[in-house]
Short mmCIF file of C-alpha atoms in Angstrom, two decimals:
data_model
loop_
_atom_site.label_atom_id
_atom_site.label_comp_id
_atom_site.label_asym_id
_atom_site.label_seq_id
_atom_site.Cartn_x
_atom_site.Cartn_y
_atom_site.Cartn_z
CA UNK A 286 0.00 0.00 0.00
CA UNK A 287 1.25 3.48 -0.82
CA UNK A 288 0.59 5.86 2.08
CA UNK A 289 1.17 9.60 1.74
CA UNK A 290 1.66 11.83 4.80
CA UNK A 291 1.09 15.55 4.30
CA UNK A 292 1.83 17.42 7.52
CA UNK A 293 2.90 21.01 8.07
CA UNK A 294 3.78 22.83 11.28
CA UNK A 295 6.34 22.52 14.06
CA UNK A 296 8.01 19.56 15.73
CA UNK A 297 4.84 18.94 17.76
CA UNK A 298 2.81 18.55 14.56
CA UNK A 299 5.35 16.52 12.62
CA UNK A 300 6.68 14.14 15.27
CA UNK A 301 3.45 12.11 15.83
CA UNK A 302 3.00 11.79 12.07
CA UNK A 303 6.60 10.61 11.71
CA UNK A 304 6.05 8.00 14.43
CA UNK A 305 2.96 6.65 12.66
CA UNK A 306 4.67 6.78 9.26
CA UNK A 307 7.60 4.80 10.64
CA UNK A 308 5.27 2.14 12.09
CA UNK A 309 3.51 1.76 8.74
CA UNK A 310 6.85 1.51 6.95
CA UNK A 311 7.81 -1.26 9.38
CA UNK A 312 4.67 -3.10 8.28
CA UNK A 313 5.94 -3.08 4.73
CA UNK A 314 4.03 -0.14 3.24
CA UNK A 315 5.50 2.38 0.79
CA UNK A 316 5.44 5.60 2.84
CA UNK A 317 5.89 9.15 1.53
CA UNK A 318 6.33 11.81 4.21
CA UNK A 319 5.66 15.40 3.14
CA UNK A 320 6.87 17.82 5.85
CA UNK A 321 8.36 21.34 6.12
CA UNK A 322 11.88 21.67 4.69
CA UNK A 323 13.40 22.72 8.01
CA UNK A 324 12.42 19.36 9.54
CA UNK A 325 13.39 17.15 6.61
CA UNK A 326 16.89 16.40 7.88
CA UNK A 327 15.42 15.23 11.19
CA UNK A 328 13.64 12.36 9.43
CA UNK A 329 16.32 11.50 6.88
CA UNK A 330 17.63 7.98 7.28
CA UNK A 331 14.52 6.72 9.05
CA UNK A 332 13.51 4.47 6.16
CA UNK A 333 10.86 6.75 4.64
CA UNK A 334 10.75 8.89 1.49
CA UNK A 335 10.80 12.51 2.66
CA UNK A 336 9.49 15.33 0.46
CA UNK A 337 9.11 19.06 0.94
CA UNK A 338 5.70 20.44 1.93
CA UNK A 339 5.29 24.19 2.36
CA UNK A 340 7.61 26.80 3.80
CA UNK A 341 10.29 26.61 6.47
CA UNK A 342 8.02 26.80 9.52
CA UNK A 343 10.64 28.33 11.81
CA UNK A 344 11.17 31.19 9.35
CA UNK A 345 7.40 31.45 8.95
CA UNK A 346 6.84 31.81 12.70
CA UNK A 347 9.62 34.38 12.92
CA UNK A 348 7.89 36.38 10.18
CA UNK A 349 4.55 36.20 12.02
CA UNK A 350 6.19 37.34 15.25
CA UNK A 351 7.76 40.36 13.54
CA UNK A 352 4.47 41.23 11.82
CA UNK A 353 2.58 41.15 15.11
CA UNK A 354 5.16 43.37 16.79
CA UNK A 355 5.00 45.85 13.91
CA UNK A 356 1.20 45.99 14.00
CA UNK A 357 1.11 46.74 17.72
CA UNK A 358 -2.44 47.56 18.82
CA UNK A 359 -3.44 49.55 15.74
CA UNK A 360 -6.74 47.93 14.57
CA UNK A 361 -6.12 48.65 10.87
CA UNK A 362 -2.57 47.30 10.97
CA UNK A 363 -3.78 44.26 12.91
CA UNK A 364 -6.43 43.53 10.28
CA UNK A 365 -3.86 43.75 7.50
CA UNK A 366 -1.46 41.57 9.47
CA UNK A 367 -4.12 38.88 10.00
CA UNK A 368 -4.93 38.86 6.28
CA UNK A 369 -1.25 38.44 5.45
CA UNK A 370 -0.66 35.71 8.04
CA UNK A 371 -3.80 33.81 7.01
CA UNK A 372 -2.41 33.12 3.53
CA UNK A 373 1.27 32.84 4.42
CA UNK A 374 2.60 29.56 3.01
CA UNK A 375 -0.77 28.49 1.58
CA UNK A 376 0.33 28.61 -2.05
CA UNK A 377 3.47 26.60 -1.27
CA UNK A 378 1.46 23.87 0.49
CA UNK A 379 -0.99 23.67 -2.41
CA UNK A 380 1.84 23.49 -4.93
CA UNK A 381 3.78 20.81 -3.04
CA UNK A 382 0.76 18.69 -2.11
CA UNK A 383 0.22 17.23 -5.58
CA UNK A 384 3.69 15.68 -5.65
CA UNK A 385 3.32 14.27 -2.13
CA UNK A 386 -0.04 12.51 -2.62
CA UNK A 387 0.39 11.38 -6.23
CA UNK A 388 -0.33 7.66 -6.57
CA UNK A 389 -1.30 7.23 -2.91
CA UNK A 390 -3.94 4.78 -1.68
CA UNK A 391 -4.62 6.91 1.41
CA UNK A 392 -3.54 10.34 2.65
CA UNK A 393 -2.70 11.04 6.31
CA UNK A 394 -2.66 14.69 7.25
CA UNK A 395 -2.88 17.16 10.13
CA UNK A 396 -5.34 19.87 11.09
CA UNK A 397 -3.53 22.73 9.32
CA UNK A 398 -3.28 20.84 6.01
CA UNK A 399 -6.41 18.70 5.99
CA UNK A 400 -8.45 21.05 3.77
CA UNK A 401 -5.87 20.87 0.98
CA UNK A 402 -5.21 17.16 1.45
CA UNK A 403 -8.94 16.38 1.39
CA UNK A 404 -9.35 18.12 -1.97
CA UNK A 405 -6.67 15.96 -3.57
CA UNK A 406 -7.96 12.83 -1.84
CA UNK A 407 -11.52 13.38 -3.04
CA UNK A 408 -10.36 13.90 -6.61
CA UNK A 409 -8.35 10.65 -6.44
CA UNK A 410 -11.23 8.82 -4.70
CA UNK A 411 -9.05 7.78 -1.75
CA UNK A 412 -9.65 8.18 1.99
CA UNK A 413 -8.08 10.93 4.05
CA UNK A 414 -7.00 10.39 7.67
CA UNK A 415 -6.56 13.38 9.98
CA UNK A 416 -4.31 13.32 13.04
CA UNK A 417 -5.72 15.47 15.85
CA UNK A 418 -3.78 16.35 19.00
CA UNK A 419 -6.83 17.58 20.96
CA UNK A 420 -10.64 17.55 20.48
CA UNK A 421 -10.98 20.07 17.63
CA UNK A 422 -14.32 19.09 16.09
CA UNK A 423 -17.65 20.55 17.31
CA UNK A 424 -18.71 19.24 20.70
CA UNK A 425 -20.42 20.50 23.83
CA UNK A 426 -17.51 19.85 26.18
CA UNK A 427 -14.59 21.82 24.70
CA UNK A 428 -14.97 25.05 22.73
CA UNK A 429 -12.89 25.97 19.66
CA UNK A 430 -11.14 28.67 21.70
CA UNK A 431 -10.09 26.98 24.96
CA UNK A 432 -8.50 30.22 26.15
CA UNK A 433 -11.97 31.75 26.40
CA UNK A 434 -13.48 28.76 28.16
CA UNK A 435 -17.15 28.01 28.57
CA UNK A 436 -19.21 27.05 31.58
CA UNK A 437 -22.20 25.63 29.74
CA UNK A 438 -22.97 23.45 26.74
CA UNK A 439 -24.97 26.26 25.15
CA UNK A 440 -21.95 28.59 25.20
CA UNK A 441 -19.78 25.90 23.63
CA UNK A 442 -22.42 25.30 20.96
CA UNK A 443 -22.44 29.04 20.21
CA UNK A 444 -18.63 29.14 20.05
CA UNK A 445 -18.54 26.36 17.47
CA UNK A 446 -21.28 27.97 15.36
CA UNK A 447 -19.44 31.30 15.30
CA UNK A 448 -16.12 29.58 14.59
CA UNK A 449 -17.61 27.72 11.63
CA UNK A 450 -18.97 30.95 10.17
CA UNK A 451 -15.69 32.76 10.67
CA UNK A 452 -13.69 29.94 9.08
CA UNK A 453 -16.02 29.85 6.09
CA UNK A 454 -15.64 33.59 5.55
CA UNK A 455 -11.86 33.48 5.93
CA UNK A 456 -11.25 30.58 3.56
CA UNK A 457 -14.01 30.95 0.96
CA UNK A 458 -11.88 32.62 -1.72
CA UNK A 459 -8.83 30.40 -1.49
CA UNK A 460 -11.03 27.31 -1.14
CA UNK A 461 -12.68 28.07 -4.47
CA UNK A 462 -9.30 28.69 -6.07
CA UNK A 463 -8.05 25.37 -4.73
CA UNK A 464 -11.10 23.48 -6.00
CA UNK A 465 -10.57 24.99 -9.44
CA UNK A 466 -6.89 24.08 -9.42
CA UNK A 467 -7.45 20.49 -8.29
CA UNK A 468 -10.46 19.94 -10.52
CA UNK A 469 -13.02 17.16 -10.33
CA UNK A 470 -14.18 18.09 -6.82
CA UNK A 471 -17.91 18.84 -6.38
CA UNK A 472 -18.74 22.33 -5.12
CA UNK A 473 -20.70 21.22 -2.05
CA UNK A 474 -19.66 23.74 0.56
CA UNK A 475 -16.57 25.03 2.37
CA UNK A 476 -13.42 22.94 2.41
CA UNK A 477 -13.67 22.12 6.11
CA UNK A 478 -17.14 20.57 5.57
CA UNK A 479 -15.64 18.34 2.89
CA UNK A 480 -13.11 17.10 5.41
CA UNK A 481 -15.79 16.28 7.96
CA UNK A 482 -17.73 14.33 5.32
CA UNK A 483 -14.81 12.68 3.55
CA UNK A 484 -14.24 8.91 3.81
CA UNK A 485 -11.56 8.07 6.33
CA UNK A 486 -11.21 8.89 10.03
CA UNK A 487 -10.04 11.51 12.50
CA UNK A 488 -7.43 9.77 14.66
CA UNK A 489 -7.44 11.30 18.14
CA UNK A 490 -3.71 11.06 18.93
CA UNK A 491 -4.02 11.54 22.68
CA UNK A 492 -4.88 9.33 25.64
CA UNK A 493 -8.48 8.19 26.21
CA UNK A 494 -8.49 9.92 29.62
CA UNK A 495 -8.69 13.22 27.69
CA UNK A 496 -11.35 12.14 25.20
CA UNK A 497 -14.83 13.60 24.76
CA UNK A 498 -17.44 11.28 26.32
CA UNK A 499 -21.25 11.16 26.24
CA UNK A 500 -21.51 14.18 23.97
CA UNK A 501 -24.43 14.08 21.49
CA UNK A 502 -22.82 16.42 18.95
CA UNK A 503 -19.47 14.60 19.01
CA UNK A 504 -21.12 11.15 18.95
CA UNK A 505 -23.39 12.05 16.03
CA UNK A 506 -20.52 13.27 13.87
CA UNK A 507 -18.35 10.29 14.90
CA UNK A 508 -20.90 7.96 13.36
CA UNK A 509 -20.33 9.67 10.01
CA UNK A 510 -16.53 9.82 10.28
CA UNK A 511 -14.97 7.66 13.02
CA UNK A 512 -12.77 9.31 15.67
CA UNK A 513 -10.79 6.52 17.32
CA UNK A 514 -8.80 7.60 20.38
CA UNK A 515 -5.48 5.77 20.12
CA UNK A 516 -3.19 7.38 22.70
CA UNK A 517 -0.15 9.67 22.45
CA UNK A 518 2.15 8.87 19.53
CA UNK A 519 5.67 8.99 20.96
CA UNK A 520 9.06 8.18 19.44
CA UNK A 521 9.94 4.54 20.15
CA UNK A 522 13.46 3.75 21.30
CA UNK A 523 14.44 2.02 18.04
CA UNK A 524 13.56 5.17 16.08
CA UNK A 525 14.92 7.77 18.52
CA UNK A 526 18.57 7.43 17.53
CA UNK A 527 17.74 7.45 13.82
CA UNK A 528 15.95 10.80 14.01
CA UNK A 529 17.93 14.02 13.88
CA UNK A 530 18.27 16.38 16.82
CA UNK A 531 15.63 18.75 15.40
CA UNK A 532 13.04 16.06 16.03
CA UNK A 533 14.22 14.30 19.19
CA UNK A 534 16.52 16.96 20.70
CA UNK A 535 19.89 16.29 22.26
CA UNK A 536 21.20 15.40 25.69
CA UNK A 537 24.94 16.09 25.87
CA UNK A 538 27.23 14.56 28.45
CA UNK A 539 27.83 18.04 29.90
CA UNK A 540 24.11 18.59 30.46
CA UNK A 541 23.65 15.18 32.03
CA UNK A 542 26.64 15.82 34.29
CA UNK A 543 25.21 19.20 35.32
CA UNK A 544 21.87 17.57 36.19
CA UNK A 545 23.63 14.99 38.32
CA UNK A 546 25.50 17.55 40.40
CA UNK A 547 22.52 18.44 42.57
CA UNK A 548 18.83 17.94 43.17
CA UNK A 549 16.67 17.41 40.06
CA UNK A 550 16.29 20.79 38.31
CA UNK A 551 13.28 22.58 36.93
CA UNK A 552 13.05 22.14 33.16
CA UNK A 553 11.82 25.18 31.23
CA UNK A 554 11.01 25.08 27.52
CA UNK A 555 8.43 26.74 25.28
CA UNK A 556 9.09 24.84 22.05
CA UNK A 557 8.43 26.87 18.92
CA UNK A 558 6.64 29.67 20.77
CA UNK A 559 8.39 33.00 20.02
CA UNK A 560 9.47 34.97 23.09
CA UNK A 561 9.53 38.75 22.68
CA UNK A 562 12.14 39.16 25.39
CA UNK A 563 14.05 35.90 26.01
CA UNK A 564 16.42 37.55 28.48
CA UNK A 565 13.49 38.70 30.62
CA UNK A 566 12.10 35.16 30.64
CA UNK A 567 15.47 33.85 31.86
CA UNK A 568 15.39 36.43 34.66
CA UNK A 569 11.90 35.35 35.71
CA UNK A 570 12.91 31.70 35.69
CA UNK A 571 16.11 32.30 37.67
CA UNK A 572 14.34 34.30 40.39
CA UNK A 573 11.47 31.79 40.70
CA UNK A 574 13.79 28.78 40.84
CA UNK A 575 16.02 30.40 43.43
CA UNK A 576 12.96 31.11 45.55
CA UNK A 577 12.07 27.41 45.67
CA UNK A 578 15.67 26.23 46.01
CA UNK A 579 15.98 24.62 42.59
CA UNK A 580 18.24 24.96 39.56
CA UNK A 581 16.83 25.61 36.08
CA UNK A 582 17.55 23.83 32.79
CA UNK A 583 16.25 26.12 30.03
CA UNK A 584 15.68 24.83 26.51
CA UNK A 585 15.66 27.77 24.09
CA UNK A 586 13.73 25.88 21.40
CA UNK A 587 13.16 28.13 18.39
CA UNK A 588 14.33 31.23 20.26
CA UNK A 589 17.89 32.60 20.15
CA UNK A 590 20.16 30.81 22.59
CA UNK A 591 22.56 33.77 22.73
CA UNK A 592 19.80 36.15 23.84
CA UNK A 593 18.78 33.78 26.62
CA UNK A 594 22.27 32.81 27.74
CA UNK A 595 23.30 36.47 27.95
CA UNK A 596 20.98 36.93 30.92
CA UNK A 597 22.43 34.03 32.91
CA UNK A 598 24.51 35.23 35.84
CA UNK A 599 25.27 31.95 37.58
CA UNK A 600 25.58 28.84 35.40
CA UNK A 601 25.60 26.66 38.50
CA UNK A 602 21.96 27.70 38.92
CA UNK A 603 20.83 28.14 35.29
CA UNK A 604 21.86 26.17 32.21
CA UNK A 605 20.63 27.20 28.73
CA UNK A 606 20.68 24.73 25.83
CA UNK A 607 19.34 25.01 22.30
CA UNK A 608 17.47 21.68 22.29
CA UNK A 609 16.95 18.74 24.59
CA UNK A 610 15.82 15.14 24.31
CA UNK A 611 12.49 14.67 26.10
CA UNK A 612 14.01 11.61 27.78
CA UNK A 613 15.73 14.12 30.10
CA UNK A 614 12.40 15.18 31.59
CA UNK A 615 12.29 12.14 33.86
CA UNK A 616 15.39 13.48 35.63
CA UNK A 617 13.73 16.84 36.39
CA UNK A 618 11.57 17.89 39.33
CA UNK A 619 9.04 20.02 37.42
CA UNK A 620 8.53 20.77 33.73
CA UNK A 621 7.57 24.34 32.84
CA UNK A 622 6.26 24.35 29.26
CA UNK A 623 3.82 25.89 26.81
CA UNK A 624 1.25 23.11 26.88
CA UNK A 625 1.84 21.65 23.44
CA UNK A 626 0.34 18.18 23.09
CA UNK A 627 3.73 16.57 22.49
CA UNK A 628 5.46 18.16 25.48
CA UNK A 629 2.44 17.49 27.68
CA UNK A 630 2.50 13.83 26.65
CA UNK A 631 6.25 13.55 27.27
CA UNK A 632 5.87 15.11 30.72
CA UNK A 633 3.02 12.79 31.67
CA UNK A 634 5.00 9.76 30.46
CA UNK A 635 8.00 10.98 32.50
CA UNK A 636 5.85 11.05 35.65
CA UNK A 637 6.78 14.67 36.44
CA UNK A 638 4.48 17.58 37.44
CA UNK A 639 3.89 20.48 35.02
CA UNK A 640 3.55 24.22 35.13
CA UNK A 641 1.79 24.92 31.85
CA UNK A 642 2.33 28.50 30.65
CA UNK A 643 0.05 28.50 27.63
CA UNK A 644 -0.01 30.86 24.66
CA UNK A 645 -2.90 29.86 22.34
CA UNK A 646 -4.41 27.10 20.17
CA UNK A 647 -4.98 23.84 22.08
CA UNK A 648 -2.46 24.77 24.80
CA UNK A 649 -5.04 26.15 27.28
CA UNK A 650 -6.93 22.86 26.88
CA UNK A 651 -3.87 20.90 27.95
CA UNK A 652 -3.20 23.32 30.79
CA UNK A 653 -6.75 22.83 32.07
CA UNK A 654 -6.39 19.04 31.81
CA UNK A 655 -3.13 19.06 33.76
CA UNK A 656 -4.84 21.13 36.46
CA UNK A 657 -7.93 18.87 36.44
CA UNK A 658 -5.80 15.78 37.02
CA UNK A 659 -3.93 17.49 39.86
CA UNK A 660 -0.54 16.90 38.22
CA UNK A 661 0.39 20.56 37.87
CA UNK A 662 -0.96 24.06 37.36
CA UNK A 663 -2.00 26.19 34.39
CA UNK A 664 -0.95 29.81 33.79
CA UNK A 665 -1.33 32.20 30.89
CA UNK A 666 2.12 33.07 29.54
CA UNK A 667 1.07 36.67 28.91
CA UNK A 668 0.56 37.12 32.65
CA UNK A 669 3.70 35.24 33.68
CA UNK A 670 5.97 36.91 36.22
CA UNK A 671 8.43 35.66 38.82
CA UNK A 672 5.89 35.57 41.67
CA UNK A 673 3.31 33.58 39.67
CA UNK A 674 5.92 31.15 38.41
CA UNK A 675 7.31 30.63 41.90
CA UNK A 676 3.78 29.94 43.20
CA UNK A 677 3.22 27.45 40.36
CA UNK A 678 6.48 25.69 41.15
CA UNK A 679 5.59 25.40 44.83
CA UNK A 680 2.19 23.93 43.98
CA UNK A 681 3.76 21.43 41.56
CA UNK A 682 6.43 20.42 44.08
CA UNK A 683 3.78 19.61 46.67
CA UNK A 684 4.18 15.91 47.62
CA UNK A 685 0.57 15.08 46.70
CA UNK A 686 1.01 16.58 43.22
CA UNK A 687 4.32 14.75 42.77
CA UNK A 688 2.72 11.46 43.78
CA UNK A 689 -0.15 11.88 41.31
CA UNK A 690 2.32 12.71 38.54
CA UNK A 691 4.37 9.60 39.31
CA UNK A 692 1.26 7.46 38.81
CA UNK A 693 0.56 8.83 35.32
CA UNK A 694 2.93 6.69 33.18
CA UNK A 695 1.18 3.46 34.17
CA UNK A 696 -2.24 5.02 33.51
CA UNK A 697 -1.49 6.02 29.90
CA UNK A 698 -1.88 3.87 26.80
CA UNK A 699 1.59 2.57 25.89
CA UNK A 700 3.42 4.22 22.99
CA UNK A 701 3.70 0.97 21.02
CA UNK A 702 0.01 0.17 21.52
CA UNK A 703 -0.95 3.68 20.40
CA UNK A 704 1.15 3.45 17.23
CA UNK A 705 -0.24 0.01 16.39
CA UNK A 706 -3.83 1.16 16.89
CA UNK A 707 -3.28 4.20 14.66
CA UNK A 708 -1.62 2.05 11.99
CA UNK A 709 -4.59 -0.34 12.08
CA UNK A 710 -6.95 2.60 11.47
CA UNK A 711 -4.96 3.74 8.42
CA UNK A 712 -4.78 0.25 6.95
CA UNK A 713 -8.49 -0.47 7.47
CA UNK A 714 -9.52 2.83 5.83
CA UNK A 715 -8.54 1.66 2.35
CA UNK A 716 -11.82 0.31 1.03
CA UNK A 717 -14.31 1.40 -1.64
CA UNK A 718 -15.07 5.07 -1.02
CA UNK A 719 -18.53 6.32 -0.17
CA UNK A 720 -19.28 10.02 0.33
CA UNK A 721 -21.34 10.45 3.48
CA UNK A 722 -24.23 12.85 3.11
#
């Protein structure tokens, strides 16, 4: 079977897809993996055919960050900035998609690329599988904007209705252009409705303990397009060493030695989230960690290491690295992170408490779930200061919180089981197509 993966985004988007792609390749399938060019080297040598899909996402995020800073709070400039950001990289994804999915029996994609992938899949009469890292289809439990929150099912229903209208308005023009370019696709509504009606499935790539249950809206739509909850897709040991450092991170002997020279440190990392003032963040972290008597291991991620390291006064207390292997998390006392699904999963599997400092997207959802389980606290990054971070660290270091976190690894679906379940879903999707009305 020829299986095409078309995934755009950051490490958190690409890594689960790469894990599933690798498992399918192990089963003997011909796997094509379309990912951003800046992450291609991280997958090279893993036994899959890697092709370019879209722009360099690190450069793209840097551009968005600069555009937001330039717009400030001016409403006209903000509107222009949003219009520019909305279409940034779209043409490149559309252009690259045809080469990635050509000749495929099934297409596996992510949320940011599923509209484009579904168009090509429908034209080729093949199923499309979406990988979701949180509940992102209409339901009464979780709204489309978790940062806003909702205390009632009616408010969540309203949020989804407004989100659907907004998405239709934002994508109508480019959706029509895409349909014309692809050709052979019936004009039966916005692109996102095609995805929700397309043959295939929406794989929920997170643990069942976070799934939507007993929800009439979710259950109704799941009958049309299945949404199996498989568990977190993590890098297995046999693949970890074959992936480049951009995907798995690094753990140098110097870092491991530094960790071993004292009590377990606090890990701090915000992944691909751009920090306006990295040096200020280092200062906040250093003060908060000193106040609780802990050292800090800071992973710069996609921010400039030099800017962060310049603020470090005492390297015996603070260490700054450019990337880190998530395997290191198990040797830390607390993990301070942005609440990305991948980092949240890695922290839960490590059995370590979290302080989630969320920015946007599904991150507030994961922060709320960490808080609900009593394995950490949730803060909004925009409001982060030394006092709030110190309070979050104290709460996470509480023995009861630590004990609950230690119990999490055994409660989660195993990584191998999750990958096998997801692979089964992809394989079973290849059958005669039927458009669901």
